[in-house]
GROMACS .gro file of C-alpha atoms in nm:
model
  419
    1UNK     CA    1   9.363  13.969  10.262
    2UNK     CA    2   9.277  13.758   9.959
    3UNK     CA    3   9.438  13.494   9.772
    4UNK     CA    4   9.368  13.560   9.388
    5UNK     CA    5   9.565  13.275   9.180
    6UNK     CA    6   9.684  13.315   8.831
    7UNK     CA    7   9.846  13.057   8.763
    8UNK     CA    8   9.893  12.688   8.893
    9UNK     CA    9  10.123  12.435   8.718
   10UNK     CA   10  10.274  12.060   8.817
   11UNK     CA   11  10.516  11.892   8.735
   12UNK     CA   12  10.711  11.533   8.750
   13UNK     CA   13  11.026  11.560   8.973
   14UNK     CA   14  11.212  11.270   9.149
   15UNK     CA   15  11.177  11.248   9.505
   16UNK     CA   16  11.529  11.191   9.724
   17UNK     CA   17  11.451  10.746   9.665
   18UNK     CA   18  11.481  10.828   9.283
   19UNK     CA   19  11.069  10.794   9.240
   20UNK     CA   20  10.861  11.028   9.063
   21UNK     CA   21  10.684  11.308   9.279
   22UNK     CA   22  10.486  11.637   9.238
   23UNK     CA   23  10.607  11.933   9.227
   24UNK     CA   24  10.399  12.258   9.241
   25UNK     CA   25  10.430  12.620   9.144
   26UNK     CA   26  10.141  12.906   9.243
   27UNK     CA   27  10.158  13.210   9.030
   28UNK     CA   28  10.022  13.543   9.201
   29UNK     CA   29   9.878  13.820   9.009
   30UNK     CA   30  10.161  14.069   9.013
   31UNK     CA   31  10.420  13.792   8.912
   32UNK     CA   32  10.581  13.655   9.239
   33UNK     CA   33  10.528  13.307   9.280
   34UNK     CA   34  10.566  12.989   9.524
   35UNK     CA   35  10.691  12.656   9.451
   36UNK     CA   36  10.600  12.306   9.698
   37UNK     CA   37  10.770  12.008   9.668
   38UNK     CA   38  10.523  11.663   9.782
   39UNK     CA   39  10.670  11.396   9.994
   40UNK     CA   40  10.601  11.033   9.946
   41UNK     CA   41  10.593  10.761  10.236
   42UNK     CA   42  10.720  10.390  10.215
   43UNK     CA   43  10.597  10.308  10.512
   44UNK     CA   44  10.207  10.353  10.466
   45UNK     CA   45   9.885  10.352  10.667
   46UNK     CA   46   9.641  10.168  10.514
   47UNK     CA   47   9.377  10.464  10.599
   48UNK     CA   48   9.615  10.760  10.432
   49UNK     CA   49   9.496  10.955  10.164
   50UNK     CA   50   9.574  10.765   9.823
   51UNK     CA   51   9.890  10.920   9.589
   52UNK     CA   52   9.749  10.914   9.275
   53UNK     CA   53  10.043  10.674   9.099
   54UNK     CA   54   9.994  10.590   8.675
   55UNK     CA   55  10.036  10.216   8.669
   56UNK     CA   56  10.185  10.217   8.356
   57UNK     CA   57  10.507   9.976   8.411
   58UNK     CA   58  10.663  10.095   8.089
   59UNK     CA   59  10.757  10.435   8.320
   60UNK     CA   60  10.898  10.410   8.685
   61UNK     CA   61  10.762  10.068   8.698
   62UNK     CA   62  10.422  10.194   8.755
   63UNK     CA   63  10.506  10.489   8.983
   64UNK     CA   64  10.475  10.775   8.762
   65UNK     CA   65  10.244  11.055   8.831
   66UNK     CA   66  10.168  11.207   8.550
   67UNK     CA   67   9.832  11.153   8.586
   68UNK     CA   68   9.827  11.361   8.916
   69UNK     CA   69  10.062  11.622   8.761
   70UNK     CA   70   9.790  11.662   8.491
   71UNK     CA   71   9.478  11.676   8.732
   72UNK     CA   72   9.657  11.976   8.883
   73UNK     CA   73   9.776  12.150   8.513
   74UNK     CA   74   9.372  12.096   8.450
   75UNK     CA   75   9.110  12.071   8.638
   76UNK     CA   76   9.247  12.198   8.957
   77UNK     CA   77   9.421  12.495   8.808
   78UNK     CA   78   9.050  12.559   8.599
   79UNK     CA   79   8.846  12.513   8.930
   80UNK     CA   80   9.124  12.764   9.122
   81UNK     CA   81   9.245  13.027   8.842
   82UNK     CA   82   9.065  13.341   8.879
   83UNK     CA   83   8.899  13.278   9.208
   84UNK     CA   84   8.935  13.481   9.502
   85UNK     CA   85   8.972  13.308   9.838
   86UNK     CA   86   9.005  13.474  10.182
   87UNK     CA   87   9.183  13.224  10.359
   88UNK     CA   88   9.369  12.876  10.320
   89UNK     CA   89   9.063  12.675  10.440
   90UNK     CA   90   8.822  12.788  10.177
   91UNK     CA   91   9.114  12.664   9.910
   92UNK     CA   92   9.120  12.335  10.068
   93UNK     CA   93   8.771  12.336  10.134
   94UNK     CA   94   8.734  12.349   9.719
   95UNK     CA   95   8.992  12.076   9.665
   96UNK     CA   96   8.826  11.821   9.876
   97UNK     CA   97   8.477  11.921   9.719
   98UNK     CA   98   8.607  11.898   9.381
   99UNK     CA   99   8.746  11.538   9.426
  100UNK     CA  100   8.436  11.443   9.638
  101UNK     CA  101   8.618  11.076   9.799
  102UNK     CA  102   8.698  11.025  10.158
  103UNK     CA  103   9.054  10.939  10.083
  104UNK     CA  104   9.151  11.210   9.742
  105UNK     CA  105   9.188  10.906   9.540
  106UNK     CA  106   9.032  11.079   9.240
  107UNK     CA  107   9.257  11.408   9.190
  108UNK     CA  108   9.521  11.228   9.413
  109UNK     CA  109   9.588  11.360   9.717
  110UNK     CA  110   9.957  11.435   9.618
  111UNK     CA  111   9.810  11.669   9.362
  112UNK     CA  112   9.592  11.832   9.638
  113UNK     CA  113   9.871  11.860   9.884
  114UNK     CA  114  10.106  12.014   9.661
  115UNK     CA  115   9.830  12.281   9.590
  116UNK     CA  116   9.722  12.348   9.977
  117UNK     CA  117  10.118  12.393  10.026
  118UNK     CA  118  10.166  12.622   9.801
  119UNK     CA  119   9.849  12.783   9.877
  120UNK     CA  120   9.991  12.830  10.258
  121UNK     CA  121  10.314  12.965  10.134
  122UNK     CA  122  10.136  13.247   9.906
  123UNK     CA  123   9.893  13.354  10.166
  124UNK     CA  124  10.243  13.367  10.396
  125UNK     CA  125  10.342  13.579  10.094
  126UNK     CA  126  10.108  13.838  10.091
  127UNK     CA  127  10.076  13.896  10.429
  128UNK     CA  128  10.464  13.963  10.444
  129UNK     CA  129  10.479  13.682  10.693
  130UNK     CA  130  10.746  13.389  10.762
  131UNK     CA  131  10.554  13.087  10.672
  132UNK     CA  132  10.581  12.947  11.010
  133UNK     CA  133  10.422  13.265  11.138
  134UNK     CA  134  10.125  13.264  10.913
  135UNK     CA  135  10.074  12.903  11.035
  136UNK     CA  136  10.050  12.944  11.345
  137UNK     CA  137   9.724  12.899  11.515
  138UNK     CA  138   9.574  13.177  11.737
  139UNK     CA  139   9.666  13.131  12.103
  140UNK     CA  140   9.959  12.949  12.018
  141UNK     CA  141  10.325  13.021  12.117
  142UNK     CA  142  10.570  12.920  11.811
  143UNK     CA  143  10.842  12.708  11.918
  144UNK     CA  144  11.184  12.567  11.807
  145UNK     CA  145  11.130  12.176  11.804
  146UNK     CA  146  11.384  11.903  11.951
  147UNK     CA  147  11.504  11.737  11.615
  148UNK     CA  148  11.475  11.377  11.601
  149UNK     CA  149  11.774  11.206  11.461
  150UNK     CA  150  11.705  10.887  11.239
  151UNK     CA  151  12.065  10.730  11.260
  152UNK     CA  152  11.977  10.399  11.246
  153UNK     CA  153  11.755  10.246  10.980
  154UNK     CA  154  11.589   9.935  10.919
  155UNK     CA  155  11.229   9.772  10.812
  156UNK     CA  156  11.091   9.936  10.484
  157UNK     CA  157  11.349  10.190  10.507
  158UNK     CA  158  11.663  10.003  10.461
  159UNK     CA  159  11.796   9.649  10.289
  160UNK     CA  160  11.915   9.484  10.580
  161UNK     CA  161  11.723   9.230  10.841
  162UNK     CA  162  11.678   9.452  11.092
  163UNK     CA  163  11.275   9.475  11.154
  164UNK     CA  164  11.266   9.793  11.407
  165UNK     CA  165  11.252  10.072  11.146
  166UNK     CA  166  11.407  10.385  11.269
  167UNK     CA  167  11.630  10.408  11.600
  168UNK     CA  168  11.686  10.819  11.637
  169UNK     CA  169  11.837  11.061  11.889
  170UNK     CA  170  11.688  11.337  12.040
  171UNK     CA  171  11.906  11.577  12.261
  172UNK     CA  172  11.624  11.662  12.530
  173UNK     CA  173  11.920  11.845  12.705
  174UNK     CA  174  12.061  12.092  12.440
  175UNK     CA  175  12.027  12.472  12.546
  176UNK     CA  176  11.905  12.590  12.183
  177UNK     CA  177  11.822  12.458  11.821
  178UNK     CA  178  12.211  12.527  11.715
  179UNK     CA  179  12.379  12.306  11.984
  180UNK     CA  180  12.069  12.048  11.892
  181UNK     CA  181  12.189  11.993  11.570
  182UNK     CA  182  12.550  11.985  11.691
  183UNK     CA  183  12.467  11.696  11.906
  184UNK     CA  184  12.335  11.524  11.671
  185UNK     CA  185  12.599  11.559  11.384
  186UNK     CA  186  12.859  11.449  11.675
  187UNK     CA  187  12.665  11.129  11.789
  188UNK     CA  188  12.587  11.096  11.419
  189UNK     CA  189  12.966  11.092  11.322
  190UNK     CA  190  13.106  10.861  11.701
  191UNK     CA  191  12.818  10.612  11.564
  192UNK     CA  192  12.936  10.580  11.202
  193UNK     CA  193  13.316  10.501  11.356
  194UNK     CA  194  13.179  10.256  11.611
  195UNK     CA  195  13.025  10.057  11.350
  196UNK     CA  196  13.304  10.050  11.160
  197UNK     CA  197  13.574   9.961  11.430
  198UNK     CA  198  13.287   9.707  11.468
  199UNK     CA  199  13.274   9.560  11.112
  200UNK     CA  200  12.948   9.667  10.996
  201UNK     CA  201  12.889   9.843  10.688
  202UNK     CA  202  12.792  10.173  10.670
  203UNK     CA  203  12.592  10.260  10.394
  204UNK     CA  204  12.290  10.457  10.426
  205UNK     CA  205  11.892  10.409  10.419
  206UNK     CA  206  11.647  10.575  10.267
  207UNK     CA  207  11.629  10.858  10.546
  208UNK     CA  208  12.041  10.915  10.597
  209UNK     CA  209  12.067  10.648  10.910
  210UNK     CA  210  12.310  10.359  10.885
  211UNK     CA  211  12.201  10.036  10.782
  212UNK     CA  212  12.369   9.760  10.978
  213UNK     CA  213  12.314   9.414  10.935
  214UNK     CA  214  12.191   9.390  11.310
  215UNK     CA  215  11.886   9.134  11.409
  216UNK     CA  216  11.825   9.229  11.763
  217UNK     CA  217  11.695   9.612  11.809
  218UNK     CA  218  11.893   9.579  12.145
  219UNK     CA  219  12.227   9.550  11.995
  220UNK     CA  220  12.137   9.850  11.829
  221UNK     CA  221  12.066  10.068  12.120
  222UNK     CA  222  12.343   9.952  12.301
  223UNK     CA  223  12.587  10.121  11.985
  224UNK     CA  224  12.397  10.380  12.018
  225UNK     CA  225  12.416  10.489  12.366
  226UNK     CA  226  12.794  10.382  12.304
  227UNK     CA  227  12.791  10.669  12.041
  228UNK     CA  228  12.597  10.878  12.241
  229UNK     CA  229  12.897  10.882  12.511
  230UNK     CA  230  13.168  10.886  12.231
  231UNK     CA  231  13.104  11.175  12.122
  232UNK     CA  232  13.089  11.334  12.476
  233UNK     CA  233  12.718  11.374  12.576
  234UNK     CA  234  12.508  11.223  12.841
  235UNK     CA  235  12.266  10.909  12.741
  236UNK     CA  236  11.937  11.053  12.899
  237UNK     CA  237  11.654  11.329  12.910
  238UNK     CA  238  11.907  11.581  13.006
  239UNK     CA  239  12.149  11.481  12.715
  240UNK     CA  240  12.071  11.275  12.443
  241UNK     CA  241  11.792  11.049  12.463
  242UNK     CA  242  11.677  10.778  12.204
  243UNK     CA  243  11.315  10.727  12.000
  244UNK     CA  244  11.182  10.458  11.823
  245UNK     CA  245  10.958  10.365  11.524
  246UNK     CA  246  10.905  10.010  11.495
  247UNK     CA  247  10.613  10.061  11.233
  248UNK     CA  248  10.494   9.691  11.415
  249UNK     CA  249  10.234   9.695  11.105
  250UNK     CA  250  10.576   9.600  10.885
  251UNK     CA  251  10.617   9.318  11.103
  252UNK     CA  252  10.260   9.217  11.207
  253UNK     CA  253  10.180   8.870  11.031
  254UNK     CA  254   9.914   8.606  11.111
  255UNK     CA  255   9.848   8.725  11.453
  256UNK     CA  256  10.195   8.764  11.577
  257UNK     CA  257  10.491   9.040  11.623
  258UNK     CA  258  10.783   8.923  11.391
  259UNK     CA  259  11.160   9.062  11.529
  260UNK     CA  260  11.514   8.925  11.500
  261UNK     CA  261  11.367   8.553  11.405
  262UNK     CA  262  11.081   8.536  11.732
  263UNK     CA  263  10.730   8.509  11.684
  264UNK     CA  264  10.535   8.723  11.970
  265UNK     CA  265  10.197   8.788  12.074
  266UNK     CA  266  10.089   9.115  12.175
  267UNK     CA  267  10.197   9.111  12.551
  268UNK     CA  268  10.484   8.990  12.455
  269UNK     CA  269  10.561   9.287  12.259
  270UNK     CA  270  10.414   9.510  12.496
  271UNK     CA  271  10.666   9.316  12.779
  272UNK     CA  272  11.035   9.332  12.514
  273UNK     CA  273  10.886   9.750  12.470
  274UNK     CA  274  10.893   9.787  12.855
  275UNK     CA  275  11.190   9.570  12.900
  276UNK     CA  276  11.364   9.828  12.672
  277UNK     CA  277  11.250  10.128  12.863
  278UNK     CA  278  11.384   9.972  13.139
  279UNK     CA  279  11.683   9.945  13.000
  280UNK     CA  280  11.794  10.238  12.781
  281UNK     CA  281  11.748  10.601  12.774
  282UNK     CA  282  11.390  10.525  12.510
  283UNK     CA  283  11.174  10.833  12.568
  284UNK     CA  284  10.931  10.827  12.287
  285UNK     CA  285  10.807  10.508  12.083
  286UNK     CA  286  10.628  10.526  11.744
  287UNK     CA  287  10.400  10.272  11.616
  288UNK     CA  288  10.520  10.035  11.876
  289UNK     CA  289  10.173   9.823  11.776
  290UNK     CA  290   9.990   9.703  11.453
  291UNK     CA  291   9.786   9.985  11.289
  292UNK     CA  292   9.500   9.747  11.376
  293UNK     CA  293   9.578   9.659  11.707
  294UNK     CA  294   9.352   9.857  11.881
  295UNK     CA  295   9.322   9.650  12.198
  296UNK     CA  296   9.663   9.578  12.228
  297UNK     CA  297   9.734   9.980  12.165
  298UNK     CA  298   9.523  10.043  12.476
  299UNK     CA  299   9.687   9.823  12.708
  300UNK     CA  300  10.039   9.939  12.588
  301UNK     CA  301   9.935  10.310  12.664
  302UNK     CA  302   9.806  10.194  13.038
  303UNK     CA  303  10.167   9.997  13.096
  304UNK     CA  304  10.367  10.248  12.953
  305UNK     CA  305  10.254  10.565  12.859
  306UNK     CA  306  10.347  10.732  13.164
  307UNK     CA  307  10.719  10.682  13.139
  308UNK     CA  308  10.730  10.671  12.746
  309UNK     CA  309  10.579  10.894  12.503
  310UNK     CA  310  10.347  10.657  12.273
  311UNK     CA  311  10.291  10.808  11.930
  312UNK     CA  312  10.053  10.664  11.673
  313UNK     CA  313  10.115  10.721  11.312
  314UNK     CA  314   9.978  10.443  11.083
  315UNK     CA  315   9.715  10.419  11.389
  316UNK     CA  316   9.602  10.743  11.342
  317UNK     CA  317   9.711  10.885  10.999
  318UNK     CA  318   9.701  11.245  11.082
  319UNK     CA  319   9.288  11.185  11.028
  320UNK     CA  320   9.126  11.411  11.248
  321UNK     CA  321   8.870  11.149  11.284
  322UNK     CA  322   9.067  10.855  11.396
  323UNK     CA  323   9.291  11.071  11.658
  324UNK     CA  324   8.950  11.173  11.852
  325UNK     CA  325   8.898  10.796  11.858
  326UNK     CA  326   9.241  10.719  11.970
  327UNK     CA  327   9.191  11.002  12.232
  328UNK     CA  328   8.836  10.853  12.375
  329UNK     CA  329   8.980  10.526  12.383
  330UNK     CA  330   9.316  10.598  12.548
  331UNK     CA  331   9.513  10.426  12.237
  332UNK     CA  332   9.868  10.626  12.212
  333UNK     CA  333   9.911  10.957  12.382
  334UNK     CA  334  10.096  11.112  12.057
  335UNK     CA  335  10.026  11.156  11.715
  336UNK     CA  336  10.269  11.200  11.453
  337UNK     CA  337  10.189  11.448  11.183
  338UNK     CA  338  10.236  11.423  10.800
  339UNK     CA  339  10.104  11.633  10.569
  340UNK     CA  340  10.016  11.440  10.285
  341UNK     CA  341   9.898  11.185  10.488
  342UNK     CA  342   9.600  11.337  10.507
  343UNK     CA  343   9.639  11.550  10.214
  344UNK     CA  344   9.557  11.908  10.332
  345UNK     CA  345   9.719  12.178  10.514
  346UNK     CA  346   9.385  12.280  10.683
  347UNK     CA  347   9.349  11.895  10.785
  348UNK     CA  348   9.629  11.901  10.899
  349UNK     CA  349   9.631  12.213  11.188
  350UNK     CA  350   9.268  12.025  11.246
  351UNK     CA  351   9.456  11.742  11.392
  352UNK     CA  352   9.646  11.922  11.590
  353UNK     CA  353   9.471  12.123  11.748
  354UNK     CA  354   9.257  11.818  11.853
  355UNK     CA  355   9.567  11.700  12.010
  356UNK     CA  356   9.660  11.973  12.190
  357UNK     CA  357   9.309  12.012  12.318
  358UNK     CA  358   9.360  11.677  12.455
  359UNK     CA  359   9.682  11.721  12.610
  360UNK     CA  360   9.817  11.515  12.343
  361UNK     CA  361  10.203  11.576  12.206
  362UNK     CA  362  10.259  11.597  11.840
  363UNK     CA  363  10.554  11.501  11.630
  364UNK     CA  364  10.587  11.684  11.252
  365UNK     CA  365  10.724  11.430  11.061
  366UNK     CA  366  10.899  11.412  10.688
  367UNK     CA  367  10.821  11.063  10.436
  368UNK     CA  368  11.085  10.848  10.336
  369UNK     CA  369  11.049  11.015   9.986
  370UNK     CA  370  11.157  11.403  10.053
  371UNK     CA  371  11.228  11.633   9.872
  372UNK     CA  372  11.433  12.010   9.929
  373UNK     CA  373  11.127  12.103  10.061
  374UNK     CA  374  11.099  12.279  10.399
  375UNK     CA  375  10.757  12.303  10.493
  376UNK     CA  376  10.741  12.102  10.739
  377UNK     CA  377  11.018  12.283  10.967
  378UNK     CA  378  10.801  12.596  10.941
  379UNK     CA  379  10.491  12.380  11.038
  380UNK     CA  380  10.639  12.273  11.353
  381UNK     CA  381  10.756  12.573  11.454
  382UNK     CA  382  10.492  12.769  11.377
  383UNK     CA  383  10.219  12.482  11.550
  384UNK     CA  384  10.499  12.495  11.868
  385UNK     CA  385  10.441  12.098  11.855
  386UNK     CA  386  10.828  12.094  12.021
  387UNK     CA  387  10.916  11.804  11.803
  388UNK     CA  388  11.031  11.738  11.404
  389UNK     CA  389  11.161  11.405  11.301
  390UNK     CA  390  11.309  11.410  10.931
  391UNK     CA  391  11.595  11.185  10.903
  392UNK     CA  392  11.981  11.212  11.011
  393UNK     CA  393  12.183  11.469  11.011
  394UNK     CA  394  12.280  11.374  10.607
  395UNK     CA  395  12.147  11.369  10.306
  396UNK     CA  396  12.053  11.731  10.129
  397UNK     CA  397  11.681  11.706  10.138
  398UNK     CA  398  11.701  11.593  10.518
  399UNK     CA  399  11.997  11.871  10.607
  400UNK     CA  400  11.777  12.103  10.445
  401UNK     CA  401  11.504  12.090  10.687
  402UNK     CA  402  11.748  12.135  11.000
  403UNK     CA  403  11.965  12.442  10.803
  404UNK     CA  404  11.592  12.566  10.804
  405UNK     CA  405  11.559  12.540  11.205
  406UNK     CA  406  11.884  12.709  11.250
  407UNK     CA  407  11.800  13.007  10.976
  408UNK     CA  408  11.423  13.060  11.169
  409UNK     CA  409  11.671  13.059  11.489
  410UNK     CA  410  11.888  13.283  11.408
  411UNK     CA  411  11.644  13.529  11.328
  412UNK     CA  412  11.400  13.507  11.598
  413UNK     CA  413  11.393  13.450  11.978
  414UNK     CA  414  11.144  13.156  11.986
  415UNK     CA  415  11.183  12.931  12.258
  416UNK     CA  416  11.307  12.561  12.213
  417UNK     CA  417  11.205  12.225  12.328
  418UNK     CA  418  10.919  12.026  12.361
  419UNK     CA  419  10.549  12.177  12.438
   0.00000   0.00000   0.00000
């Protein structure tokens, strides 16, 4: 099976923060074509592949991408058109060749990513495959993934003072993807009246969870294993259990951790993180460290990482590269996995499976900046990674990726939970 394209177009769409975005359409010879929608992150690496944004601050204050739409309506669709290519690697193989930097800041890698999507989704095509099926890797059992909730907002993602970024329920203990989401639309909906009786606001962040004005992260969990019994389930790895991104790099200044108005060093943070643990139902913690806290990464992994999942994202980037490091030197024992944060399908399955080799867990994970897009349900199914974060149970472009769980459920008899 080869992929012949005829036709590859971009264009300037607004991602669900009201910013400009890519997307991209793939036409096939015979007429049928496939559309990708690119996500864009708020919270940011500093080692991601580079959007390609225009600058100009007479459009989107800067943030327009028509520069990147045009890369793709030009050169890439001249150096793809016509071309015949057996499998999705040799596509992405060109588009890194063609923009010949480490980090796709020539062609931008949201122009590339659109393009390897949409280059997975036709090859799904003409194999007569699910897209989740054609991604999945040889020797690897496709899985329904325990959603992770974001309920709670703060940091980049959110206008209040809270510096944790994203508090989120996972229900460890539900018997199937349906009763999953179910859980977490019903501790979604006990939480949003508990803050209310409560006095709090509750407006929504970027990725659908409440924004409170709460300092302390601690209050927070407490509300939310309040919710969590409100609405009838059990706090806990055999009910509903609770996950955290910090994104610590947010908060990281001079030397010293930043939360609710404290300054801390490093084994401080490492101490409040295991004082937390001990305290609350916290199975998995995301960027609980400085993206450039390597040391302090290590030692959090040796005091914690057997009772807490510890998953690097701006650590690692979803660079194939930098997770073998953070495997050899013990730094996290999770990655989380983004797309466009490395800017190619194929890159993407190559971190992975470097993870898995490892006896690493992996979390697919959406941007702040989504759009109706549901690639990334398909990826984790079809990579049997066990777990997808992409915001609350609210908001369409989040919903959408969940509705897209259930429809893959309904129609299959994958197993569910984590690897």
């Amino acid at each position: 099976m080869t992929l012949t394209i005829a036709g590859l177009t971009a264009t300037e769409v607004l991602d669900s923060r009201g910013r400009p975005t890519l997307a991209v359409t793939l036409r096939l010879p015979d007429g049928r074509s496939v559309r990708a929608g690119v996500p864009s992150g708020a919270s940011t690496g500093s080692r991601e592949a580079v959007e390609l944004r225009d600058g100009d601050p007479r459009r989107y204050a800067g943030k327009g991408v028509v520069n990147a739409v045009g890369n793709v309506n030009a050169e890439i669709a001249d150096l793809l058109r016509g071309r015949e290519f057996p499998d999705l690697a040799s596509v992405d193989r060109a588009l890194i060749e063609a923009d010949g930097t480490d980090t796709k800041a020539r062609l931008g890698a949201n122009a590339i990513v659109g393009v390897s999507m949409a280059a997975a989704r036709a090859f799904a095509l003409l194999a007569d495959r699910p897209l989740w099926r054609y991604l999945a890797p040889a020797g690897v059992t496709p899985r329904l993934p325990v959603p992770h909730f974001n309920v709670v907002n703060g940091g980049a993602h959110a206008p209040n003072r809270l510096d944790f970024q994203e508090f989120m329920i996972a229900p460890l203990g539900a018997p199937d993807l349906a009763e999953a989401v179910r859980a977490g639309a019903e501790v979604y909906a006990a939480l949003r009246r508990r803050l209310a009786d409560k006095g709090f606001a509750t407006g929504l962040g970027d990725e659908g969870g409440f924004a409170p004005e709460i300092d302390a992260p601690e209050d927070v969990l407490t509300t939310l294993v309040d919710a969590i019994t409100d609405a009838g389930y059990t706090p806990g790895h055999h009910g509903v259990a609770i996950a955290l991104d910090p994104a610590a790099s947010e908060f990281y200044r001079d030397g010293s951790y930043h939360v609710a108005g404290e300054s801390l060093s490093t084994g401080d943070m490492i101490a409040r993180y295991e004082a937390i643990v001990n305290r609350f139902p916290v199975w998995s913690i995301e960027d609980g460290l400085a993206e450039g806290d390597w040391d302090g990464w290590v030692e959090l992994t040796a005091r914690l990482g057997g009772r807490a999942q510890l998953v690097g994202d701006d650590l690692l980037v979803t660079n194939p590269a930098i997770v073998a490091e953070g495997i050899d030197r013990k730094a996290a024992t999770a990655a989380l996995i983004k797309v466009n944060q490395i800017g190619t399908v194929t890159e993407t399955l190559e971190t992975m499976r470097l993870c898995r080799e490892a006896g690493w867990a992996q979390m697919v994970s959406h941007r702040s900046g989504e759009t109706e897009d549901t690639f990334i349900a398909d990826l984790a199914v079809g990579t049997g990674c066990g777990q997808l974060k992409t915001g609350a149970p609210a908001r369409g472009e989040r919903v959408a990726k969940y509705n897209r769980l259930i429809e893959i459920e309904a129609g299959s008899d994958l197993p569910y939970g984590r690897a």
